[in-house]
Coordinates of C-alpha atoms and ligand atoms in Angstrom, one line a residue:
M1318 CA 24.6 -12.6 -24.8
K1319 CA 21.9 -10.9 -26.9
V1320 CA 18.3 -11.5 -25.6
V1321 CA 14.9 -10.6 -26.9
N1322 CA 12.6 -9.0 -24.4
R1323 CA 8.8 -9.3 -24.1
D1324 CA 8.3 -5.8 -25.8
G1325 CA 10.3 -7.0 -28.8
S1326 CA 13.5 -5.0 -27.9
V1327 CA 16.8 -6.7 -28.1
S1328 CA 19.4 -6.1 -25.3
E1329 CA 22.7 -7.4 -24.1
L1330 CA 22.9 -9.5 -21.0
S1331 CA 26.4 -9.4 -19.4
D1332 CA 25.8 -11.2 -16.0
P1333 CA 26.9 -14.8 -16.7
A1334 CA 24.5 -16.4 -14.2
A1335 CA 21.5 -14.5 -15.7
A1336 CA 22.6 -15.4 -19.2
L1337 CA 22.8 -19.1 -18.3
E1338 CA 19.3 -18.9 -16.8
V1339 CA 17.9 -17.4 -20.0
L1340 CA 19.8 -20.0 -22.1
R1341 CA 18.2 -22.8 -20.0
H1342 CA 14.7 -21.4 -19.9
S1343 CA 14.9 -20.9 -23.7
T1344 CA 16.0 -24.5 -24.1
S1345 CA 12.9 -25.6 -22.1
H1346 CA 10.7 -23.9 -24.8
L1347 CA 12.6 -25.8 -27.4
M1348 CA 12.0 -29.1 -25.6
A1349 CA 8.3 -28.2 -25.3
L1350 CA 8.2 -27.5 -29.0
A1351 CA 9.8 -30.9 -29.8
V1352 CA 7.5 -32.7 -27.4
T1353 CA 4.3 -31.1 -28.9
Q1354 CA 5.4 -32.1 -32.4
L1355 CA 6.2 -35.7 -31.5
Y1356 CA 3.2 -36.1 -29.1
P1357 CA 0.5 -33.8 -30.3
E1358 CA -1.9 -35.0 -27.5
V1359 CA 0.1 -33.5 -24.6
H1360 CA -1.1 -30.7 -22.4
L1361 CA 1.5 -28.2 -21.2
G1362 CA 2.3 -27.4 -17.6
I1363 CA 5.2 -25.1 -16.8
G1364 CA 8.8 -25.1 -17.9
P1365 CA 11.2 -23.0 -15.8
A1366 CA 15.0 -22.9 -15.5
T1367 CA 16.5 -24.4 -12.3
S1368 CA 19.8 -24.1 -10.6
E1369 CA 20.9 -27.3 -12.4
G1370 CA 19.2 -26.9 -15.8
F1371 CA 15.5 -26.8 -16.7
Y1372 CA 12.4 -28.9 -16.8
Y1373 CA 9.0 -28.9 -18.4
D1374 CA 5.8 -30.6 -17.1
F1375 CA 3.5 -32.5 -19.5
Q1376 CA 0.2 -34.1 -19.0
T1377 CA -0.4 -37.1 -21.3
P1378 CA -1.5 -40.8 -21.0
H1379 CA 1.7 -41.7 -22.8
R1380 CA 4.5 -42.7 -20.4
F1381 CA 7.8 -41.2 -21.4
T1382 CA 10.7 -43.6 -21.5
E1383 CA 14.5 -43.3 -21.7
E1384 CA 14.2 -44.0 -25.5
D1385 CA 11.7 -41.2 -25.8
L1386 CA 14.2 -38.8 -24.3
G1387 CA 16.6 -39.7 -27.0
R1388 CA 14.0 -39.1 -29.7
I1389 CA 13.0 -35.7 -28.2
E1390 CA 16.6 -34.7 -28.0
Q1391 CA 17.1 -35.5 -31.6
K1392 CA 14.0 -33.5 -32.6
M1393 CA 15.3 -30.6 -30.5
N1394 CA 18.6 -30.7 -32.5
E1395 CA 16.7 -30.8 -35.8
L1396 CA 14.5 -27.8 -34.8
R1397 CA 17.5 -25.8 -33.5
S1398 CA 19.3 -26.1 -36.8
S1399 CA 16.4 -24.5 -38.6
D1400 CA 17.3 -21.2 -36.7
L1401 CA 13.8 -20.5 -35.3
P1402 CA 13.4 -17.0 -33.8
F1403 CA 11.7 -16.4 -30.4
E1404 CA 8.9 -14.0 -31.3
P1405 CA 7.3 -12.0 -28.4
S1406 CA 4.0 -10.3 -28.5
I1407 CA 1.9 -8.4 -25.9
V1408 CA -1.7 -9.7 -25.6
S1409 CA -4.7 -8.9 -23.4
K1410 CA -5.6 -11.4 -20.7
D1411 CA -9.0 -12.2 -22.4
E1412 CA -7.2 -12.8 -25.7
A1413 CA -4.7 -15.1 -23.9
I1414 CA -7.4 -17.1 -22.2
R1415 CA -9.3 -17.5 -25.5
F1416 CA -6.1 -18.7 -27.2
F1417 CA -5.1 -21.3 -24.7
A1418 CA -8.7 -22.5 -23.9
G1419 CA -9.2 -22.8 -27.7
A1420 CA -6.0 -24.9 -28.0
G1421 CA -7.2 -27.2 -25.1
E1422 CA -4.4 -26.1 -22.9
Y1423 CA -6.5 -26.0 -19.7
L1424 CA -3.5 -25.9 -17.3
K1425 CA -2.1 -22.8 -19.0
T1426 CA -5.6 -21.3 -19.0
E1427 CA -5.9 -21.8 -15.3
L1428 CA -2.6 -20.0 -14.7
I1429 CA -3.6 -17.0 -16.9
Q1430 CA -7.0 -16.7 -15.2
E1431 CA -5.2 -16.2 -11.9
K1432 CA -3.0 -13.4 -13.3
D1433 CA -3.5 -9.9 -11.9
G1434 CA -2.6 -7.7 -14.8
Q1435 CA -4.7 -7.1 -17.9
V1436 CA -1.9 -7.9 -20.4
L1437 CA 0.7 -10.5 -20.6
S1438 CA 3.3 -11.6 -23.1
F1439 CA 3.4 -14.5 -25.5
F1440 CA 6.6 -16.0 -26.9
R1441 CA 6.2 -17.9 -30.1
L1442 CA 8.8 -20.5 -31.2
G1443 CA 7.9 -22.3 -34.4
T1444 CA 4.5 -23.9 -33.9
L1445 CA 4.6 -23.5 -30.1
T1446 CA 3.1 -20.4 -28.4
D1447 CA 3.8 -20.2 -24.7
F1448 CA 3.2 -17.3 -22.3
C1449 CA 6.0 -16.1 -20.1
T1450 CA 7.8 -12.9 -19.3
G1451 CA 11.0 -13.8 -21.1
P1452 CA 13.6 -12.8 -22.0
H1453 CA 14.9 -15.4 -24.4
V1454 CA 17.8 -16.0 -26.7
V1455 CA 17.1 -14.3 -30.1
S1456 CA 16.9 -17.6 -32.0
T1457 CA 17.5 -21.3 -31.6
S1458 CA 20.9 -21.0 -33.2
N1459 CA 22.0 -19.0 -30.2
L1460 CA 21.3 -21.9 -27.9
G1461 CA 24.2 -23.8 -26.3
V1462 CA 24.6 -27.5 -25.8
F1463 CA 21.9 -29.4 -24.0
K1464 CA 21.0 -32.9 -22.7
L1465 CA 17.8 -34.4 -21.5
L1466 CA 18.5 -36.2 -18.2
S1467 CA 15.4 -37.9 -16.7
V1468 CA 11.7 -38.1 -16.4
A1469 CA 9.8 -38.2 -13.1
G1470 CA 6.2 -37.9 -11.9
S1471 CA 5.0 -34.6 -10.6
Y1472 CA 1.7 -33.0 -9.6
W1473 CA 0.2 -29.9 -11.1
R1474 CA 1.1 -27.1 -8.8
G1475 CA 2.9 -29.6 -6.5
D1476 CA -0.6 -30.7 -5.2
E1477 CA -1.2 -34.4 -4.7
K1478 CA -4.9 -33.9 -5.3
R1479 CA -4.4 -32.4 -8.7
E1480 CA -3.5 -33.9 -12.1
Q1481 CA -0.5 -36.2 -12.3
L1482 CA 2.1 -34.9 -14.7
Q1483 CA 5.4 -36.1 -16.1
R1484 CA 8.4 -33.8 -15.6
I1485 CA 11.2 -34.1 -18.1
Y1486 CA 14.5 -32.7 -16.8
G1487 CA 17.3 -31.5 -18.9
T1488 CA 20.3 -29.2 -18.6
A1489 CA 22.1 -26.7 -20.9
F1490 CA 25.4 -25.0 -20.9
F1491 CA 27.3 -22.6 -23.2
T1492 CA 30.1 -25.1 -24.1
E1493 CA 30.6 -28.8 -24.5
A1494 CA 33.3 -28.8 -21.9
E1495 CA 30.9 -27.3 -19.2
L1496 CA 28.3 -29.9 -20.0
A1497 CA 30.9 -32.8 -19.9
D1498 CA 32.1 -31.5 -16.5
Y1499 CA 28.5 -31.3 -15.2
L1500 CA 27.7 -34.9 -16.4
H1501 CA 30.8 -36.2 -14.8
R1502 CA 29.9 -34.6 -11.5
M1503 CA 26.3 -36.0 -11.8
E1504 CA 27.8 -39.5 -12.3
E1505 CA 30.0 -39.0 -9.3
A1506 CA 27.1 -37.7 -7.2
K1507 CA 25.0 -40.8 -8.2
K1508 CA 27.8 -43.0 -6.9
R1509 CA 27.9 -41.1 -3.7
D1510 CA 24.1 -40.9 -3.2
H1511 CA 23.6 -41.3 0.6
R1512 CA 20.4 -43.2 0.1
R1513 CA 22.2 -45.9 -1.9
L1514 CA 25.3 -45.9 0.3
G1515 CA 23.1 -45.8 3.4
R1516 CA 21.6 -49.1 2.3
E1517 CA 24.8 -50.7 1.0
L1518 CA 26.8 -49.8 4.2
D1519 CA 23.8 -50.7 6.4
L1520 CA 23.7 -47.2 8.0
F1521 CA 20.0 -46.4 7.9
T1522 CA 16.7 -47.1 6.2
I1523 CA 13.5 -45.3 5.6
R1524 CA 10.3 -47.4 5.6
E1525 CA 7.9 -45.6 3.4
E1526 CA 5.1 -47.9 4.2
V1527 CA 5.2 -47.1 7.9
A1528 CA 7.1 -43.9 8.4
P1529 CA 7.7 -41.7 5.3
G1530 CA 10.4 -39.0 5.9
L1531 CA 11.6 -40.6 9.1
I1532 CA 14.9 -42.3 9.7
F1533 CA 15.7 -45.7 11.2
W1534 CA 19.3 -45.5 12.3
H1535 CA 20.9 -49.0 12.1
P1536 CA 23.7 -50.0 14.5
K1537 CA 26.4 -48.8 12.1
G1538 CA 24.8 -45.4 11.4
A1539 CA 24.1 -45.0 15.1
A1540 CA 27.8 -45.7 15.8
V1541 CA 28.8 -42.8 13.6
R1542 CA 26.2 -40.6 15.2
I1543 CA 27.4 -41.4 18.7
V1544 CA 30.9 -40.4 17.8
I1545 CA 29.6 -37.1 16.3
E1546 CA 27.4 -36.4 19.4
D1547 CA 30.2 -37.3 21.9
F1548 CA 32.6 -35.0 20.1
L1549 CA 30.1 -32.1 20.0
R1550 CA 29.2 -32.6 23.7
Q1551 CA 32.8 -32.4 24.6
E1552 CA 33.5 -29.3 22.5
L1553 CA 30.4 -27.5 23.7
T1554 CA 31.0 -28.3 27.4
R1555 CA 34.5 -26.9 27.0
A1556 CA 33.0 -23.8 25.4
G1557 CA 30.7 -23.2 28.4
Y1558 CA 27.5 -24.7 27.2
V1559 CA 25.1 -26.6 29.5
F1560 CA 23.0 -29.5 28.1
V1561 CA 19.3 -30.0 28.7
Y1562 CA 16.5 -32.3 27.7
T1563 CA 13.0 -30.9 27.0
P1564 CA 9.6 -32.6 26.5
H1565 CA 8.7 -33.8 23.0
I1566 CA 5.1 -32.7 23.4
A1567 CA 3.6 -29.7 25.1
K1568 CA 0.2 -28.0 25.2
S1569 CA -0.8 -25.7 22.3
D1570 CA -0.7 -22.8 24.9
L1571 CA 3.1 -22.8 24.7
W1572 CA 2.9 -22.5 20.9
K1573 CA 0.3 -19.8 21.0
I1574 CA 2.7 -17.7 23.1
S1575 CA 5.6 -18.4 20.7
G1576 CA 3.4 -17.6 17.7
H1577 CA 3.9 -21.0 16.0
W1578 CA 0.3 -22.0 16.5
D1579 CA -0.8 -19.0 14.3
Y1580 CA 2.0 -18.8 11.8
Y1581 CA 3.5 -22.3 11.5
R1582 CA 0.5 -24.5 12.0
E1583 CA 0.6 -26.3 8.7
N1584 CA 4.0 -27.7 9.6
M1585 CA 3.1 -28.9 13.1
Y1586 CA 1.8 -32.3 14.2
T1587 CA -0.9 -31.8 16.8
L1588 CA -2.5 -34.5 19.0
P1589 CA -5.5 -34.4 21.4
V1590 CA -4.7 -35.3 25.0
D1591 CA -7.5 -35.0 27.7
D1592 CA -9.6 -32.7 25.5
E1593 CA -6.7 -30.4 24.9
D1594 CA -4.5 -29.9 21.9
Y1595 CA -0.9 -30.9 22.3
V1596 CA 1.9 -30.2 19.8
L1597 CA 4.8 -32.4 18.8
K1598 CA 7.6 -29.9 19.0
P1599 CA 8.8 -28.4 15.7
M1600 CA 11.5 -26.4 17.5
N1601 CA 13.4 -26.5 20.7
C1602 CA 13.4 -22.7 21.4
P1603 CA 10.3 -22.4 23.7
G1604 CA 11.5 -25.4 25.8
H1605 CA 14.8 -23.7 26.4
I1606 CA 13.0 -20.5 27.3
M1607 CA 11.0 -22.5 29.9
I1608 CA 14.3 -23.6 31.5
Y1609 CA 15.7 -20.1 31.4
Q1610 CA 12.6 -18.8 33.0
S1611 CA 12.4 -21.4 35.8
T1612 CA 14.0 -18.9 38.1
R1613 CA 14.8 -15.2 38.1
R1614 CA 18.0 -14.7 36.2
S1615 CA 20.7 -12.3 37.2
Y1616 CA 23.2 -10.6 34.8
R1617 CA 25.8 -12.5 36.7
E1618 CA 24.6 -15.8 35.2
L1619 CA 24.9 -14.5 31.6
P1620 CA 25.7 -15.5 29.0
M1621 CA 23.7 -18.7 29.5
R1622 CA 24.3 -21.2 26.6
I1623 CA 21.6 -23.9 26.6
A1624 CA 22.3 -26.8 24.3
E1625 CA 20.2 -29.9 23.4
F1626 CA 20.4 -32.6 20.8
G1627 CA 16.7 -31.8 20.2
T1628 CA 14.5 -34.0 18.1
V1629 CA 11.8 -32.1 16.3
Y1630 CA 9.1 -33.0 13.9
R1631 CA 7.9 -30.8 11.0
Y1632 CA 5.3 -31.8 8.4
E1633 CA 6.7 -31.6 4.9
K1634 CA 4.9 -32.5 1.7
S1635 CA 5.7 -36.1 0.6
G1636 CA 6.9 -34.9 -2.7
T1637 CA 9.7 -32.8 -1.1
L1638 CA 11.1 -35.6 1.1
H1639 CA 14.6 -36.7 0.1
G1640 CA 16.6 -39.4 2.0
M1641 CA 18.2 -37.9 5.1
L1642 CA 18.4 -34.4 3.6
R1643 CA 14.7 -33.5 3.7
V1644 CA 12.9 -35.4 6.4
R1645 CA 9.9 -35.0 8.8
G1646 CA 11.7 -35.8 12.0
F1647 CA 15.3 -34.8 12.8
T1648 CA 17.6 -34.1 15.7
Q1649 CA 19.2 -30.6 15.7
D1650 CA 22.4 -29.8 17.5
D1651 CA 20.5 -26.9 18.8
A1652 CA 21.5 -24.2 21.3
H1653 CA 20.2 -20.9 22.5
I1654 CA 22.4 -18.2 24.0
F1655 CA 20.8 -15.8 26.4
C1656 CA 23.0 -12.7 27.1
Q1657 CA 23.3 -9.0 27.7
P1658 CA 23.8 -6.7 24.7
E1659 CA 27.4 -6.0 25.4
Q1660 CA 28.1 -9.8 25.4
V1661 CA 26.8 -10.4 21.9
L1662 CA 30.0 -9.7 20.0
S1663 CA 32.1 -12.2 21.9
E1664 CA 29.3 -14.8 21.5
V1665 CA 29.2 -14.4 17.7
V1666 CA 33.0 -14.7 17.6
Q1667 CA 32.9 -17.7 19.8
T1668 CA 30.3 -19.4 17.6
L1669 CA 32.2 -18.7 14.4
D1670 CA 35.4 -20.1 16.0
L1671 CA 33.4 -23.2 17.1
A1672 CA 31.8 -23.7 13.7
D1673 CA 35.3 -23.3 12.1
H1674 CA 36.8 -25.8 14.5
V1675 CA 34.0 -28.3 14.3
L1676 CA 33.5 -28.3 10.6
K1677 CA 37.3 -28.6 10.0
S1678 CA 37.4 -31.5 12.4
F1679 CA 35.0 -33.3 10.1
G1680 CA 37.3 -32.6 7.1
F1681 CA 35.5 -29.6 5.6
D1682 CA 37.7 -26.6 4.9
R1683 CA 35.9 -24.7 2.3
F1684 CA 33.0 -22.4 3.4
Q1685 CA 30.7 -19.8 2.0
V1686 CA 29.5 -17.3 4.6
E1687 CA 26.4 -15.3 4.2
L1688 CA 25.0 -12.4 6.2
S1689 CA 21.2 -12.0 5.9
A1690 CA 20.1 -8.4 6.7
W1691 CA 16.7 -6.8 6.8
D1692 CA 15.1 -4.5 4.3
P1693 CA 15.3 -1.1 6.1
A1694 CA 12.7 0.3 3.7
H1695 CA 10.0 -1.9 5.3
P1696 CA 10.5 -1.9 9.1
E1697 CA 6.8 -2.9 9.5
N1698 CA 7.6 -6.4 8.2
Y1699 CA 10.0 -7.1 11.1
A1700 CA 9.9 -7.8 14.9
G1701 CA 12.1 -5.6 17.0
K1702 CA 13.2 -1.9 16.9
P1703 CA 15.1 -0.4 13.9
E1704 CA 18.0 0.5 16.3
D1705 CA 18.2 -3.1 17.5
W1706 CA 18.5 -4.3 13.9
G1707 CA 21.2 -1.7 13.2
T1708 CA 23.2 -2.8 16.2
A1709 CA 22.7 -6.5 15.6
E1710 CA 23.8 -6.3 12.0
A1711 CA 26.8 -4.1 12.8
T1712 CA 27.8 -6.7 15.5
L1713 CA 27.6 -9.6 12.9
V1714 CA 29.7 -7.6 10.5
H1715 CA 32.2 -6.7 13.2
A1716 CA 32.5 -10.4 14.2
L1717 CA 33.1 -11.5 10.6
E1718 CA 35.7 -8.8 10.1
Q1719 CA 37.4 -9.8 13.3
K1720 CA 37.5 -13.4 12.1
G1721 CA 38.8 -12.2 8.7
W1722 CA 36.2 -14.2 6.8
P1723 CA 35.0 -13.1 3.4
Y1724 CA 31.2 -13.1 3.2
T1725 CA 28.3 -12.0 1.0
R1726 CA 25.6 -9.7 2.3
H1727 CA 22.0 -10.4 1.4
E1728 CA 19.7 -7.4 1.9
G1729 CA 16.1 -8.2 2.8
E1730 CA 16.9 -12.0 3.2
A1731 CA 16.7 -12.0 7.1
S1732 CA 13.7 -13.7 8.6
F1733 CA 11.2 -11.4 10.3
Y1734 CA 12.6 -11.9 13.8
G1735 CA 16.3 -11.1 13.3
P1736 CA 19.5 -11.0 11.2
K1737 CA 21.7 -14.0 10.8
I1738 CA 25.0 -15.5 9.6
D1739 CA 24.8 -18.8 7.7
I1740 CA 27.9 -20.9 7.0
K1741 CA 27.7 -23.2 4.0
L1742 CA 30.3 -25.9 3.6
I1743 CA 31.6 -26.9 0.2
D1744 CA 31.8 -30.7 -0.3
A1745 CA 34.2 -32.9 -2.3
L1746 CA 32.0 -32.3 -5.4
G1747 CA 32.0 -28.5 -4.9
R1748 CA 28.4 -28.5 -3.8
P1749 CA 27.4 -26.0 -1.0
W1750 CA 25.4 -27.3 2.0
Q1751 CA 23.8 -25.0 4.5
L1752 CA 24.7 -26.2 8.0
S1753 CA 25.8 -23.7 10.7
T1754 CA 23.7 -20.7 11.6
F1755 CA 23.8 -17.9 14.1
Q1756 CA 20.6 -16.0 14.4
F1757 CA 19.3 -13.1 16.4
D1758 CA 15.7 -13.2 17.8
F1759 CA 13.9 -10.0 18.6
N1760 CA 10.5 -11.8 18.6
L1761 CA 10.5 -14.7 21.2
P1762 CA 12.1 -12.7 24.1
A1763 CA 9.3 -10.1 23.7
R1764 CA 6.6 -12.7 23.4
F1765 CA 7.8 -14.7 26.4
N1766 CA 9.1 -11.7 28.3
V1767 CA 12.6 -13.2 28.7
T1768 CA 14.5 -11.0 31.1
Y1769 CA 17.4 -10.8 33.6
A1770 CA 18.0 -8.6 36.6
G1771 CA 20.7 -6.1 35.6
S1772 CA 23.4 -4.6 37.9
D1773 CA 20.9 -1.8 38.5
S1774 CA 18.5 -4.5 40.0
R1775 CA 16.0 -3.7 37.2
E1776 CA 14.6 -6.2 34.8
H1777 CA 16.0 -6.0 31.2
Q1778 CA 15.0 -7.9 28.1
A1779 CA 17.6 -10.6 27.4
I1780 CA 19.2 -11.0 23.9
M1781 CA 18.3 -14.4 22.5
I1782 CA 20.3 -16.2 19.8
H1783 CA 19.5 -19.4 18.0
R1784 CA 22.6 -21.3 16.8
A1785 CA 23.4 -24.7 15.3
L1786 CA 26.8 -25.9 14.1
L1787 CA 25.9 -29.1 12.1
G1788 CA 22.2 -28.3 11.6
S1789 CA 20.7 -31.7 12.1
M1790 CA 22.2 -35.2 12.7
E1791 CA 20.2 -36.6 9.7
R1792 CA 21.3 -33.9 7.2
F1793 CA 24.8 -33.9 8.4
M1794 CA 25.1 -37.6 8.1
G1795 CA 23.8 -37.4 4.6
V1796 CA 26.4 -34.8 3.7
L1797 CA 29.2 -36.8 5.4
V1798 CA 28.3 -40.0 3.5
E1799 CA 28.2 -38.1 0.1
H1800 CA 31.4 -36.1 0.9
Y1801 CA 33.4 -39.2 1.7
A1802 CA 31.5 -41.5 -0.6
G1803 CA 31.0 -43.7 2.5
A1804 CA 34.7 -44.0 3.3
F1805 CA 34.5 -42.3 6.7
P1806 CA 37.7 -41.1 8.3
V1807 CA 39.0 -43.6 10.9
W1808 CA 37.6 -41.6 13.9
L1809 CA 34.1 -41.8 12.4
A1810 CA 34.1 -45.2 10.8
P1811 CA 31.5 -47.4 12.3
T1812 CA 33.9 -50.4 12.1
Q1813 CA 37.5 -49.2 12.3
A1814 CA 39.1 -52.7 11.8
V1815 CA 38.0 -56.2 10.9
I1816 CA 40.0 -59.3 11.8
L1817 CA 40.2 -62.0 9.2
P1818 CA 41.6 -65.4 10.3
I1819 CA 43.0 -67.5 7.4
S1820 CA 41.4 -70.8 8.8
D1821 CA 39.5 -72.2 11.7
R1822 CA 42.7 -72.9 13.7
H1823 CA 43.4 -69.1 13.8
H1824 CA 40.1 -68.2 15.5
G1825 CA 41.7 -68.3 18.9
Y1826 CA 44.3 -65.8 18.0
A1827 CA 41.7 -63.7 16.1
R1828 CA 39.7 -63.4 19.3
E1829 CA 42.8 -62.4 21.2
V1830 CA 43.5 -59.7 18.7
E1831 CA 39.9 -58.5 18.9
K1832 CA 40.0 -58.2 22.7
H1833 CA 43.3 -56.4 22.5
L1834 CA 41.8 -53.8 20.1
K1835 CA 38.5 -53.5 22.0
D1836 CA 40.4 -52.8 25.2
A1837 CA 42.0 -49.9 23.4
A1838 CA 38.5 -48.6 22.5
I1839 CA 38.9 -49.5 18.8
R1840 CA 35.6 -50.5 17.0
V1841 CA 36.6 -53.9 15.7
E1842 CA 34.9 -57.1 14.5
S1843 CA 36.1 -60.6 13.7
D1844 CA 34.9 -62.2 10.5
L1845 CA 34.8 -65.9 11.5
R1846 CA 32.6 -67.0 8.6
N1847 CA 33.7 -70.1 6.6
E1848 CA 34.7 -68.2 3.5
K1849 CA 38.0 -67.6 1.7
V1850 CA 40.0 -64.6 3.0
G1851 CA 40.1 -63.1 -0.5
Y1852 CA 36.3 -63.1 -0.6
K1853 CA 36.1 -61.5 2.8
I1854 CA 38.7 -58.8 1.9
R1855 CA 36.6 -57.8 -1.2
E1856 CA 33.5 -57.6 0.9
H1857 CA 35.0 -55.4 3.7
Q1858 CA 36.7 -53.3 1.0
L1859 CA 33.2 -52.6 -0.4
Q1860 CA 32.1 -51.8 3.2
K1861 CA 35.0 -49.3 3.2
V1862 CA 36.4 -50.6 6.5
P1863 CA 39.6 -48.7 7.1
F1864 CA 41.7 -51.7 8.3
M1865 CA 41.6 -55.4 7.6
L1866 CA 43.9 -57.5 9.8
V1867 CA 44.7 -60.9 8.4
V1868 CA 45.9 -63.5 10.9
G1869 CA 47.4 -67.0 10.2
D1870 CA 50.2 -69.2 11.7
Q1871 CA 53.0 -66.7 11.2
E1872 CA 51.0 -63.8 12.7
A1873 CA 50.0 -65.9 15.7
N1874 CA 53.6 -67.1 16.3
N1875 CA 55.0 -63.6 16.1
R1876 CA 52.1 -61.7 17.7
T1877 CA 51.6 -59.6 14.6
V1878 CA 48.8 -59.0 12.1
S1879 CA 49.0 -58.6 8.3
V1880 CA 47.6 -55.1 7.7
R1881 CA 45.6 -54.0 4.6
N1882 CA 44.1 -50.6 4.5
R1883 CA 41.3 -49.7 2.2
F1884 CA 43.2 -47.0 0.2
E1885 CA 46.8 -48.4 0.1
G1886 CA 46.2 -52.2 0.1
D1887 CA 48.7 -54.6 1.7
K1888 CA 51.0 -53.0 4.3
G1889 CA 52.7 -56.3 5.5
A1890 CA 53.0 -57.7 9.0
I1891 CA 53.0 -55.3 11.9
A1892 CA 53.3 -55.9 15.6
L1893 CA 50.0 -55.9 17.5
D1894 CA 50.8 -53.1 19.8
Q1895 CA 52.0 -51.0 16.8
V1896 CA 48.7 -51.5 15.0
V1897 CA 46.8 -50.4 18.0
E1898 CA 49.0 -47.3 18.2
L1899 CA 48.5 -46.6 14.4
I1900 CA 44.7 -46.8 14.5
R1901 CA 44.4 -44.8 17.8
N1902 CA 46.6 -42.1 16.3
L1903 CA 44.6 -41.8 13.2
A1904 CA 41.4 -41.5 15.2
R1905 CA 42.9 -39.0 17.7
T1906 CA 44.2 -36.7 14.9
K1907 CA 40.9 -37.1 13.0
A1908 CA 42.9 -37.9 9.9
V1909 CA 40.9 -38.0 6.7
R1910 CA 43.0 -40.8 5.2
P1911 CA 43.5 -43.7 5.2
Ligands
ZN2910 ZN1 9.8 -18.5 -21.5
ZN2911 ZN1 15.7 -21.8 18.3

């Protein structure tokens, strides 16, 4: 793709991702041009490309509606067909301020005033002059296909105390086929939205008025979570982990040692107790260190793998909260491994094996693996010694090679305290979700002086690793709901079977069947409401209950049930014991269907 740069030169862009970004960013200029022509009173905010498309922020008393989006889109198409060029120019900062202040664009002026350099670049498109670094497509006839998607409220610079703006979202692609595919996936994602399904399936709610960003797990959501936790507890115990519980609040002293008090304060909830500052824990690591340090540790006790379903609280801006995926309180399937340097490789391999096994058990078999390394040119930005970073990164690479997993390496992406491996799973709609992580820490062991007595009887600093498999219960639940569109596999389904008696006189047999299934540890309910069976079937089908067991005279006489499953419909009469066997078998094998 040909692009025009800020200095006026034209060059070729061959990287498809970069080209798409330029295409989308250029389309956002076209949208701003159309909006300023249709609504001359608007003030412009910013208009970047995003991973999904682009947006532009506008300040205006007019409230944009769905119909307005159609009008704007039509205007954009008109403007595009007149083949307008993107015209760059370099201007001085003073000149730029004069231009935008003169045009009444006070938001733009504010941004320019904060710029460091003495010059910046303008791009003119028709009657719209915007400042940005480009590059852009050469002219509007080089734009692809686009669609405006929605409008939402936003704040200038994401700050609730500043001007309220309206953000118009759109997307753009090179071809019609790509756009159609994207819109189809959006439609599918909307149907699977965990916030909507969470309400419809009675899994959880968020009560904005009393607890924004915090989750109330209803009985059905809790039933799923209990299955997940029991499964993890069993797998981790088998893998040599020990489980602990740690306090939810602790004195600020603990967080001063860990460094969070100084560097993470704006995300922490603090509360005064007896004239002292206490902190609601944002992380479980210091608590696990307290347990590790409760006695002198010998090399013979290592590796020590301390696990906790640890509930943590982190302040997030209200604008960033999103259902179960971005919350202010969540329970991590957290663990910390304390070990000797020579034990690290087998610990990484064990963690990768565990993540592989656990994620596959939940029906996910496509992963993206990322290794985040440090930037060796700037050792001053990192905790720990350069040789420790070298060894740690080499160990992570070695483990990934041993596992035979392809991965991408990201230089300079590691956090300041250590390199890490992240595993993202790919869901049914092809979306990546960051869940599992294995992370070295060169910082906390030094700050807390975490040691063990070696075979030489001397104290050595322990290696500390943070690791999570699912990330958090909330986020994982959100991902599960969207991946399965609410139709959980039998082993996870909150209600695995529901019994539907045809009339009142079958209630006795229905209760008998219910007891039989409950004794076999199947999560079952009887629906004894005075409604037609057809009505109840439709309702439980919408609730995505795996099995509906209809009982009438024949079934009671023959000790059978008429089985319907949510994917295959009517399966006919089956003996009671066989049904128990069928459901237990699907649960035991963690089958995804039916
Ligand atoms: Zn631009
Ligand atoms: Zn940790």
